[in-house]
Amino acid sequence: MRTLTPHTLAILFCGALFCSLGCSDEAVPTSASSSGGGADTSSTTTSTSASTTTTTGTGSGGDAEWTYADWAVPGCGIEYAKRPELAFPALEWEECPGDVAGCERIKKNWPHEGVSGMGNPAVMGTANGHAIGLFVKLEQLEPRLVYFSDKGEPEAVYKQGTNSNCFLTRPALSVDGHWVGSQRLEVDPPSRFAFQPRSAPAGQVEMVPFDQLSQFQRGGDELLALQLDFGVGWYIYDRVTGQVHAAPADFTATNPTLSGGSAFMLRFDPDLDSPKAWAFSRQSGGFARLINNDPGVVLAVHADAQDLVWIEASPGAWPVPGTLRRSPFAATAAGVVPTTVRPMPPLGPVEAGAVGDGYYALAGDGYHIFVVRLADGRLWKMPLPPTNDGAYLHHVSHVDATYVFYKTSTHVYRQRLDQLGPGYAANELPP
Amino acid sequence: MTQRARRSRWIGIFIAGGAAALSSGLASCLAEDDGAESGIDEVAEATDAIVAGTADTTVNALYPATVRMSSPGCSGTLVTPYWVMTAEHCYDEPGQTAIDVDALLGAGGEVSVSHTNATSGPIRLWGADGFRETDIALVRLDQRAPVPYALPAPPPRTTNTCGNSLPGRLVGFGPAWYNENGYPEEGFYCLGAPPGGTRRYGIAKTWERDHDPPGTAYQHIFTSAPGEACTEMAGIGVGGDSGGSLYRTSDGQFCGVISGDGGWHCSKLPIYPFTLSCDYHTAAVDDGDAIVWWSQYLLDVDGEFEGTIPATPANDPDGDGIASLYDNCPLVHNPEQLTTFDDPDGNGIGAACDACPGFSALSQIPNRNFEVELALAYPTRTSAPVVVLRRSDYASDAAFAQARAERLDTFRPDVCDPYPAPLAKLQSGGDLPSSLPGSTTDPSNWPCLNYTGGCSTVTHNRIKVTPLSSPPVQAAGNPNERIGLRWCDCKEVTDFDDSVMGRAKCRNDSAAECQFNPGAYGLSTTGWKQLRTKNGSTWSNPSIGQEWVVPANGAPFFATWDFGALTGAVETDTNFRGVRGILWTHVVELSTPVFGLEPTNIKRYANALSDGSATQALGPNGRLWVAVNDWIDCPMCGFGVEQVLLERGNPWFRKATPQGLDVLEVSHAATREHFDAVAEGTRLHVSASEPPSLLAAQLATGQALVRAVGVRTDGSLVSQLSSQGFEALPLASELSGSGGPSFFRGEGLAFSALEQRLYVLGGLGSSGQPTNKGWFFDLGSASWRSFDLPAGESVGEVLAMSYRHVDRAIYFLDKSGTTLRLRRWHAQRMLDAGAIVTLATFPSSWNAFGKYALALGPTGDLGIVAYRGTSTTKTRLGRFTLSPAHRISTAELSSLTTQILAPPALTPEGFAYSVDAATPYAQTLAFATMPTAWRTNAPTIGAH
């Protein structure tokens, strides 16, 4: 393993002087009738976004001022737009197919072809709506990593060159800014990760002291979790302390849920058939078992700043019925004060889930989402919209009192909770 | 009965499986056996090989060069690390070529080292006037014999080195067969019993050249004095000692090959129940004629015995003082191979670098979880690096030993992998369930790929899956092992394909969500999707946790994968319908420890990733399609080892393999430079002539293989392209190649990876005239040599040329006037020896082609291909067989109305070639194998 250098917060400045190194002036057209993106006040409000329109490909109109990101891995041609509003269309939502009440999905108002041209989004609730980070693949153009404001306007856009060995990392949002990274196969070191503060000019980033190849990343307000390629290790970078914490050896775990200075995950070793709830906390300075329910197993664990929720079950061949429990937020076993919320339908280990505003949403299987109101245990079993395109559930990205955001293999959706119907009481189970 | 048999009785040999040989040998024995006797009371120790000899089993064996050959049943003498000298009569049966040197003796007891695939042998020395003095043959082993347990004993280089009289000992492995009374079974000697299990040597006796009877035929052999031999019985050869060694006792010099008796018998000796032949003959290896003969094979271009090339920094990267060609671990410093036996499994790979000690057939064993092991060892890489372990790079022996151990812990073949992974193979075909999502239209409406030989679109979106348990898991007894399969969609990933690199791109792609987390196999809602499968007659719903219970006997079984159920992932176009992704095979349940490891650990690491791409519309044996930017008619394109399709300006190789197309990035500067030069026409690229399967069998883990060479057209530079492992990208390195020929037009080039030699023949030169001079470049000495063709011979424009490993000969096509002809030249060690023979001429219908190619099949078949035709027939493919007497016969022949794109390869099934597929993929490459039984309109060739 490569030795990590702790708390190296290198601040790099990238100004326009570097532009000539890697700029191209291509841009994606903005839509003349794009709708407010992140705002959740209506389903399809129409507004006018940036007026500059460019053509696709190498069009030069409406210069987005693409600027070479010199913090990124050399040879990948990572650039950021100094005028992001000209680099990507504003976010639009459209009604879901099948006339599903309260359901919307991100409109592919960019050049696209195919069915799965975007990755799992990062969603963060704000006072005005939702900020969204989205990785998008564009037909005939370089991939984009786009951060939309809670107004749906692009406020940061990255793109990479045509080297297919390169990857822009997954979107990750913080109240203070966003995370970004680039990786390149078969170079050493292969990776660079950075945090772009909202308060700093674009390109003036804080470098993350971690350069190993990471097949998965998840970032939050204070932490960035990085999983090595092939899942052979987990690392958590703490932006507050500048330290990188390595998980114990043979730490096989789900992608964590992040909340403040804590991370929550299911750990599958030493017994792969007996997942346990673990947590990293800045307070304890490391990784530790969170829920002690031996010989039982934990099928899911998620948290936000207020609530810690998990599903306990007895060992057995999956899927098995479980019990949803809740505690006021805690990141150590000593702090957990469990109460029972409701019984859960049979499940296997679940990674995709989110907690917010007293609601818990998690993947039931590849085609349903369970939403639970923690206060009274009411449960909704929400099917995917009838798209007839074979799409299946990838991820549950965010839930709050208004929406649940999720991603299928083809689209990013949001579903209003008040349109879900009556649901099932705490003592009822869906069929 | 042959004259030989009448003249003398052979020391018995065993011809495996040859009933005729047995009966012949028996008749010979009975006719001349005049002293059989039984009922002797005392036999003492006089019952083993080298009658009454002494077992050579001391800690430091006295005669480690004498080896046992179970097929034929003889002994032999290792004269170089590769060559065994034995008796010619051991191969006396017509057509017999078998060789199995399967046991050597060394310190601490017997060590078995099997060599079942001799690459050459036997090469017989034929005498004009007799046989005793020429009863010598040479066979070349398929792999280097281990040192020191088979320390070679080279024959003397100078005539009569052994003198006219010498005290010497016979050493051999003659049989030790006993009857129920503990006595040797007489009859076995005559019939030719298998050699015994112990190397024995006799007492020192006096051996004399031209001794008894004196005369021309006996000037070239050593015989023992009859009286002395019959007085001192110990040390007389018996059946199975044939081919063994006569060593001079004073210095151990190898002087003779045990041949047999001369018909002078000391019969009915009181203590032996059979007739012993006391007048022994050994063929003198220092005879002048013999030296001339074996020098052709045993001496290298520098006049040194093969295997004695001194180590240099260039040919000994690990710095252990042993040149890589003879190093059993070319990249690991292990000088101990010179003093200890470090190859216990006898696979030619030293223990210092053997990833699977105790198992010899490494080349046959897959490494299923290669990618997992790669990730554990080299997390940032997508290909295994070439690691050279030099002792000088480590501070201590302990640190070096640890580095060795870590190296061996990586990339273990499945048979000895502590984390043995199951595997799933995708096969074409399968039934179509009705009324299911993804059911497709009638595939018969889809156009065929454009090639002759039949059109068939038979593959549906129901792909047969064969889950295969890991052999070690089965061996450990796991009747309830369950195998699970998952699949992840990678179609949106740029440049995704079935390769380690392609899968790495998909795993790390921020949209595909195909990250690999082996411990979390059961997780829902990642990019990994369960397959909709049918096991038996029941189709499952797509769900997490689809698994199969492996049959108790571990036998393969079929399930069916309905990739059509993954409708969102299915790509549909005019010519195909399919999905592209990764298939993840995983041990879901295991009950019994394997290699002493708990099932939980095995479940964690027993994962394999493979090609999860499947398509609906393919031709027979069709493979994946791939779009390319630009075609370059490169000489290495084909279906052999290189199978490289160059893309100009693109740093990628697309390598065709029998399993599909592999993609490798060329980041190595010298390699890029090499292929750029090839594309520009300033460098010639010559792939190894030997068939890939043969080279694959030759290559063992840890060994480098030179797969091609390149020559600058002004002859000023030679590069070699070698790979560590058969699947790895061959990387170029430059050799000093000054002094070579210049290439003008029509030179024939053939490279033998086995011989490590590039041959250049013919060409029109600067004057446009044929040449009587040839060239070769020997990689061992990194030097060019020129040689003159036999008197009166010259070669002009060569249309195609190849090296045939079976008879170590160059075959080439040229024209005499307008007649296409196939010619052969024996490229033996004596380069100016042997005439160029015309084997066949071809009808004029073979003339109207722009290019020709020769392809060698694994068994020595010869493929002759004419392509770039200008008439309706664009391509003509012929497979020919060659008899041991080099008679050529047509086996299969066919013509295509389609252009092939590059020289094809000869496979056991037929030809494999590439064609430009039908529109709309004008730049699409489809690979197809010719069906068998396609003999049509075979023209008559003019065999010579």
GROMACS .gro file of N, CA and C in nm, chain A residues 2 113-116 118-120 135 137 164-165 167-170 185-186 190 213-216 227 229-232 250 252-255 268-270 272-273 349 351-352 363 365 389-390 392-394, chain B residues 371-372 375-376 379-380 382-383 489 491-495 501 504-505 507-513 515-520 522-527 529 542 567-568 589 600 603-605 609 652 665:
model
  288
    2ARG      N    1   0.042   0.222  -0.068
    2ARG     CA    2   0.115   0.347  -0.073
    2ARG      C    3   0.098   0.421   0.059
  113GLU      N    4  -2.791   0.973  -2.630
  113GLU     CA    5  -2.838   0.856  -2.701
  113GLU      C    6  -2.812   0.739  -2.608
  114GLY      N    7  -2.898   0.643  -2.614
  114GLY     CA    8  -2.882   0.533  -2.521
  114GLY      C    9  -2.968   0.554  -2.399
  115VAL      N   10  -2.942   0.470  -2.299
  115VAL     CA   11  -3.037   0.469  -2.189
  115VAL      C   12  -2.976   0.498  -2.053
  116SER      N   13  -2.847   0.493  -2.039
  116SER     CA   14  -2.794   0.507  -1.903
  116SER      C   15  -2.677   0.603  -1.904
  118MET      N   16  -2.606   0.858  -1.733
  118MET     CA   17  -2.570   0.936  -1.615
  118MET      C   18  -2.553   0.846  -1.495
  119GLY      N   19  -2.476   0.896  -1.402
  119GLY     CA   20  -2.449   0.819  -1.283
  119GLY      C   21  -2.543   0.856  -1.169
  120ASN      N   22  -2.518   0.792  -1.056
  120ASN     CA   23  -2.600   0.822  -0.940
  120ASN      C   24  -2.576   0.966  -0.898
  135PHE      N   25  -2.318   1.317  -1.282
  135PHE     CA   26  -2.220   1.277  -1.383
  135PHE      C   27  -2.297   1.236  -1.508
  137LYS      N   28  -2.295   1.136  -1.926
  137LYS     CA   29  -2.224   1.098  -2.049
  137LYS      C   30  -2.297   1.157  -2.168
  164SER      N   31  -0.987   0.725  -2.285
  164SER     CA   32  -1.084   0.636  -2.222
  164SER      C   33  -1.027   0.569  -2.099
  165ASN      N   34  -0.902   0.591  -2.069
  165ASN     CA   35  -0.845   0.539  -1.944
  165ASN      C   36  -0.873   0.632  -1.827
  167PHE      N   37  -1.114   0.886  -1.579
  167PHE     CA   38  -1.247   0.892  -1.520
  167PHE      C   39  -1.260   1.016  -1.434
  168LEU      N   40  -1.369   1.084  -1.454
  168LEU     CA   41  -1.410   1.181  -1.354
  168LEU      C   42  -1.480   1.105  -1.243
  169THR      N   43  -1.457   1.144  -1.121
  169THR     CA   44  -1.515   1.069  -1.011
  169THR      C   45  -1.660   1.110  -0.989
  170ARG      N   46  -1.722   1.040  -0.897
  170ARG     CA   47  -1.864   1.060  -0.873
  170ARG      C   48  -1.890   1.196  -0.807
  185LEU      N   49  -0.619   0.503  -1.545
  185LEU     CA   50  -0.567   0.368  -1.531
  185LEU      C   51  -0.424   0.360  -1.580
  186GLU      N   52  -0.349   0.277  -1.515
  186GLU     CA   53  -0.214   0.241  -1.557
  186GLU      C   54  -0.116   0.357  -1.558
  190PRO      N   55  -0.239   0.703  -0.979
  190PRO     CA   56  -0.350   0.707  -1.074
  190PRO      C   57  -0.458   0.810  -1.042
  213LEU      N   58  -0.604   0.429  -0.671
  213LEU     CA   59  -0.718   0.408  -0.758
  213LEU      C   60  -0.840   0.370  -0.675
  214SER      N   61  -0.945   0.443  -0.692
  214SER     CA   62  -1.067   0.423  -0.614
  214SER      C   63  -1.182   0.393  -0.707
  215GLN      N   64  -1.244   0.279  -0.683
  215GLN     CA   65  -1.355   0.244  -0.771
  215GLN      C   66  -1.486   0.308  -0.726
  216PHE      N   67  -1.488   0.360  -0.606
  216PHE     CA   68  -1.611   0.425  -0.560
  216PHE      C   69  -1.574   0.536  -0.463
  227GLN      N   70  -1.322   0.399  -0.181
  227GLN     CA   71  -1.303   0.254  -0.183
  227GLN      C   72  -1.201   0.220  -0.291
  229ASP      N   73  -0.993   0.008  -0.572
  229ASP     CA   74  -1.038  -0.080  -0.679
  229ASP      C   75  -1.049  -0.223  -0.626
  230PHE      N   76  -1.147  -0.293  -0.674
  230PHE     CA   77  -1.177  -0.429  -0.632
  230PHE      C   78  -1.219  -0.438  -0.486
  231GLY      N   79  -1.252  -0.326  -0.426
  231GLY     CA   80  -1.304  -0.331  -0.290
  231GLY      C   81  -1.204  -0.380  -0.188
  232VAL      N   82  -1.074  -0.364  -0.216
  232VAL     CA   83  -0.975  -0.421  -0.125
  232VAL      C   84  -0.939  -0.327  -0.010
  250ASP      N   85  -0.892  -0.614   0.542
  250ASP     CA   86  -1.004  -0.701   0.504
  250ASP      C   87  -1.139  -0.640   0.541
  252THR      N   88  -1.450  -0.538   0.436
  252THR     CA   89  -1.543  -0.549   0.325
  252THR      C   90  -1.674  -0.487   0.367
  253ALA      N   91  -1.711  -0.380   0.302
  253ALA     CA   92  -1.826  -0.305   0.351
  253ALA      C   93  -1.902  -0.241   0.237
  254THR      N   94  -2.023  -0.201   0.270
  254THR     CA   95  -2.104  -0.128   0.173
  254THR      C   96  -2.051   0.014   0.158
  255ASN      N   97  -2.098   0.079   0.054
  255ASN     CA   98  -2.067   0.221   0.040
  255ASN      C   99  -2.133   0.296   0.156
  268PHE      N  100  -1.907  -0.683   0.611
  268PHE     CA  101  -1.939  -0.821   0.577
  268PHE      C  102  -1.834  -0.922   0.621
  269ASP      N  103  -1.736  -0.880   0.690
  269ASP     CA  104  -1.638  -0.977   0.732
  269ASP      C  105  -1.631  -0.975   0.885
  270PRO      N  106  -1.589  -1.080   0.948
  270PRO     CA  107  -1.530  -1.198   0.887
  270PRO      C  108  -1.631  -1.295   0.826
  272LEU      N  109  -1.914  -1.343   0.583
  272LEU     CA  110  -1.978  -1.271   0.474
  272LEU      C  111  -2.130  -1.280   0.480
  273ASP      N  112  -2.179  -1.381   0.548
  273ASP     CA  113  -2.324  -1.398   0.555
  273ASP      C  114  -2.386  -1.327   0.674
  349PRO      N  115  -2.923  -0.775   0.243
  349PRO     CA  116  -2.847  -0.655   0.279
  349PRO      C  117  -2.873  -0.544   0.178
  351GLU      N  118  -2.775  -0.156   0.054
  351GLU     CA  119  -2.682  -0.044   0.060
  351GLU      C  120  -2.751   0.087   0.028
  352ALA      N  121  -2.841   0.081  -0.070
  352ALA     CA  122  -2.903   0.203  -0.121
  352ALA      C  123  -3.013   0.249  -0.027
  363ALA      N  124  -3.387   0.077  -0.077
  363ALA     CA  125  -3.423  -0.010  -0.188
  363ALA      C  126  -3.481  -0.141  -0.133
  365ASP      N  127  -3.595  -0.395  -0.349
  365ASP     CA  128  -3.530  -0.486  -0.442
  365ASP      C  129  -3.493  -0.402  -0.563
  389ASP      N  130  -3.866   0.005  -2.023
  389ASP     CA  131  -3.734   0.000  -2.084
  389ASP      C  132  -3.639  -0.092  -2.009
  390GLY      N  133  -3.696  -0.173  -1.922
  390GLY     CA  134  -3.613  -0.268  -1.848
  390GLY      C  135  -3.529  -0.205  -1.739
  392TYR      N  136  -3.390  -0.072  -1.393
  392TYR     CA  137  -3.395  -0.125  -1.258
  392TYR      C  138  -3.329  -0.025  -1.164
  393LEU      N  139  -3.357  -0.040  -1.039
  393LEU     CA  140  -3.315   0.058  -0.940
  393LEU      C  141  -3.164   0.050  -0.918
  394HIS      N  142  -3.098   0.164  -0.919
  394HIS     CA  143  -2.955   0.171  -0.889
  394HIS      C  144  -2.929   0.223  -0.749
  802GLU      N  145  -0.793  -1.133  -1.199
  802GLU     CA  146  -0.811  -0.990  -1.174
  802GLU      C  147  -0.817  -0.958  -1.027
  803VAL      N  148  -0.874  -1.048  -0.949
  803VAL     CA  149  -0.877  -1.025  -0.805
  803VAL      C  150  -0.735  -1.030  -0.751
  806ALA      N  151  -0.551  -0.721  -0.844
  806ALA     CA  152  -0.589  -0.606  -0.763
  806ALA      C  153  -0.524  -0.612  -0.625
  807LEU      N  154  -0.516  -0.731  -0.570
  807LEU     CA  155  -0.456  -0.743  -0.438
  807LEU      C  156  -0.307  -0.713  -0.443
  810PRO      N  157  -0.273  -0.285  -0.688
  810PRO     CA  158  -0.405  -0.220  -0.691
  810PRO      C  159  -0.421  -0.116  -0.800
  811THR      N  160  -0.312  -0.060  -0.845
  811THR     CA  161  -0.326   0.049  -0.941
  811THR      C  162  -0.307   0.003  -1.084
  813THR      N  163  -0.374  -0.259  -1.426
  813THR     CA  164  -0.469  -0.347  -1.494
  813THR      C  165  -0.397  -0.456  -1.571
  814SER      N  166  -0.269  -0.463  -1.559
  814SER     CA  167  -0.194  -0.573  -1.617
  814SER      C  168  -0.079  -0.605  -1.523
  920ASP      N  169  -2.385  -0.397  -1.657
  920ASP     CA  170  -2.394  -0.339  -1.790
  920ASP      C  171  -2.281  -0.239  -1.811
  922LYS      N  172  -2.221  -0.107  -2.140
  922LYS     CA  173  -2.228  -0.064  -2.280
  922LYS      C  174  -2.200   0.085  -2.296
  923GLU      N  175  -2.221   0.162  -2.192
  923GLU     CA  176  -2.194   0.305  -2.203
  923GLU      C  177  -2.050   0.341  -2.172
  924VAL      N  178  -1.973   0.242  -2.139
  924VAL     CA  179  -1.834   0.269  -2.101
  924VAL      C  180  -1.748   0.275  -2.227
  925THR      N  181  -1.677   0.382  -2.241
  925THR     CA  182  -1.595   0.402  -2.360
  925THR      C  183  -1.489   0.294  -2.370
  926ASP      N  184  -1.482   0.234  -2.486
  926ASP     CA  185  -1.381   0.133  -2.516
  926ASP      C  186  -1.390   0.012  -2.424
  932MET      N  187  -0.835  -0.469  -1.890
  932MET     CA  188  -0.841  -0.323  -1.906
  932MET      C  189  -0.986  -0.278  -1.925
  935ALA      N  190  -1.169  -0.297  -1.607
  935ALA     CA  191  -1.127  -0.191  -1.515
  935ALA      C  192  -1.195  -0.061  -1.549
  936LYS      N  193  -1.211  -0.034  -1.675
  936LYS     CA  194  -1.280   0.088  -1.715
  936LYS      C  195  -1.424   0.087  -1.667
  938ARG      N  196  -1.550  -0.092  -1.413
  938ARG     CA  197  -1.558  -0.088  -1.267
  938ARG      C  198  -1.542   0.053  -1.214
  939ASN      N  199  -1.457   0.128  -1.279
  939ASN     CA  200  -1.427   0.261  -1.229
  939ASN      C  201  -1.509   0.371  -1.293
  940ASP      N  202  -1.599   0.334  -1.378
  940ASP     CA  203  -1.681   0.433  -1.446
  940ASP      C  204  -1.786   0.488  -1.350
  941SER      N  205  -1.802   0.617  -1.352
  941SER     CA  206  -1.891   0.680  -1.255
  941SER      C  207  -2.038   0.665  -1.290
  942ALA      N  208  -2.068   0.612  -1.406
  942ALA     CA  209  -2.208   0.591  -1.441
  942ALA      C  210  -2.246   0.444  -1.439
  943ALA      N  211  -2.152   0.357  -1.465
  943ALA     CA  212  -2.188   0.216  -1.478
  943ALA      C  213  -2.222   0.152  -1.346
  944GLU      N  214  -2.163   0.200  -1.238
  944GLU     CA  215  -2.187   0.144  -1.106
  944GLU      C  216  -2.154  -0.005  -1.100
  946GLN      N  217  -1.877  -0.127  -0.960
  946GLN     CA  218  -1.767  -0.150  -0.869
  946GLN      C  219  -1.778  -0.290  -0.810
  947PHE      N  220  -1.661  -0.348  -0.791
  947PHE     CA  221  -1.654  -0.488  -0.752
  947PHE      C  222  -1.624  -0.496  -0.603
  948ASN      N  223  -1.712  -0.558  -0.531
  948ASN     CA  224  -1.701  -0.566  -0.386
  948ASN      C  225  -1.729  -0.709  -0.346
  949PRO      N  226  -1.628  -0.793  -0.347
  949PRO     CA  227  -1.653  -0.936  -0.338
  949PRO      C  228  -1.725  -0.978  -0.212
  950GLY      N  229  -1.702  -0.908  -0.104
  950GLY     CA  230  -1.769  -0.948   0.018
  950GLY      C  231  -1.915  -0.912   0.019
  951ALA      N  232  -1.954  -0.824  -0.071
  951ALA     CA  233  -2.092  -0.776  -0.072
  951ALA      C  234  -2.166  -0.829  -0.193
  953GLY      N  235  -2.405  -1.023  -0.220
  953GLY     CA  236  -2.551  -1.032  -0.208
  953GLY      C  237  -2.622  -0.900  -0.207
  954LEU      N  238  -2.549  -0.791  -0.217
  954LEU     CA  239  -2.614  -0.660  -0.208
  954LEU      C  240  -2.712  -0.635  -0.322
  955SER      N  241  -2.817  -0.565  -0.290
  955SER     CA  242  -2.908  -0.522  -0.394
  955SER      C  243  -2.871  -0.381  -0.438
  956THR      N  244  -2.921  -0.349  -0.554
  956THR     CA  245  -2.918  -0.213  -0.609
  956THR      C  246  -2.780  -0.154  -0.622
  957THR      N  247  -2.690  -0.227  -0.677
  957THR     CA  248  -2.574  -0.167  -0.738
  957THR      C  249  -2.593  -0.189  -0.887
  958GLY      N  250  -2.490  -0.164  -0.963
  958GLY     CA  251  -2.503  -0.190  -1.106
  958GLY      C  252  -2.509  -0.337  -1.138
  960LYS      N  253  -2.644  -0.685  -1.171
  960LYS     CA  254  -2.779  -0.738  -1.182
  960LYS      C  255  -2.776  -0.889  -1.188
  973PRO      N  256  -3.606  -1.237  -1.281
  973PRO     CA  257  -3.482  -1.166  -1.251
  973PRO      C  258  -3.481  -1.124  -1.105
  998THR      N  259  -3.376  -0.569  -2.061
  998THR     CA  260  -3.414  -0.494  -2.179
  998THR      C  261  -3.348  -0.357  -2.188
  999GLY      N  262  -3.331  -0.293  -2.074
  999GLY     CA  263  -3.272  -0.161  -2.078
  999GLY      C  264  -3.127  -0.163  -2.120
 1020GLU      N  265  -2.190  -2.051  -0.158
 1020GLU     CA  266  -2.191  -2.137  -0.040
 1020GLU      C  267  -2.087  -2.246  -0.059
 1031THR      N  268  -1.536  -1.927   0.448
 1031THR     CA  269  -1.562  -1.783   0.445
 1031THR      C  270  -1.454  -1.709   0.368
 1034LYS      N  271  -1.494  -1.779   0.007
 1034LYS     CA  272  -1.606  -1.706  -0.052
 1034LYS      C  273  -1.568  -1.560  -0.079
 1035ARG      N  274  -1.485  -1.507   0.007
 1035ARG     CA  275  -1.446  -1.368  -0.012
 1035ARG      C  276  -1.364  -1.350  -0.140
 1036TYR      N  277  -1.272  -1.443  -0.162
 1036TYR     CA  278  -1.179  -1.422  -0.272
 1036TYR      C  279  -1.209  -1.507  -0.395
 1040LEU      N  280  -1.405  -1.259  -1.274
 1040LEU     CA  281  -1.471  -1.169  -1.367
 1040LEU      C  282  -1.438  -1.212  -1.508
 1083TRP      N  283  -0.348   0.126  -2.944
 1083TRP     CA  284  -0.413   0.004  -2.898
 1083TRP      C  285  -0.382  -0.111  -2.993
 1096GLU      N  286  -0.324  -0.194  -2.441
 1096GLU     CA  287  -0.270  -0.063  -2.470
 1096GLU      C  288  -0.118  -0.073  -2.481
   0.00000   0.00000   0.00000
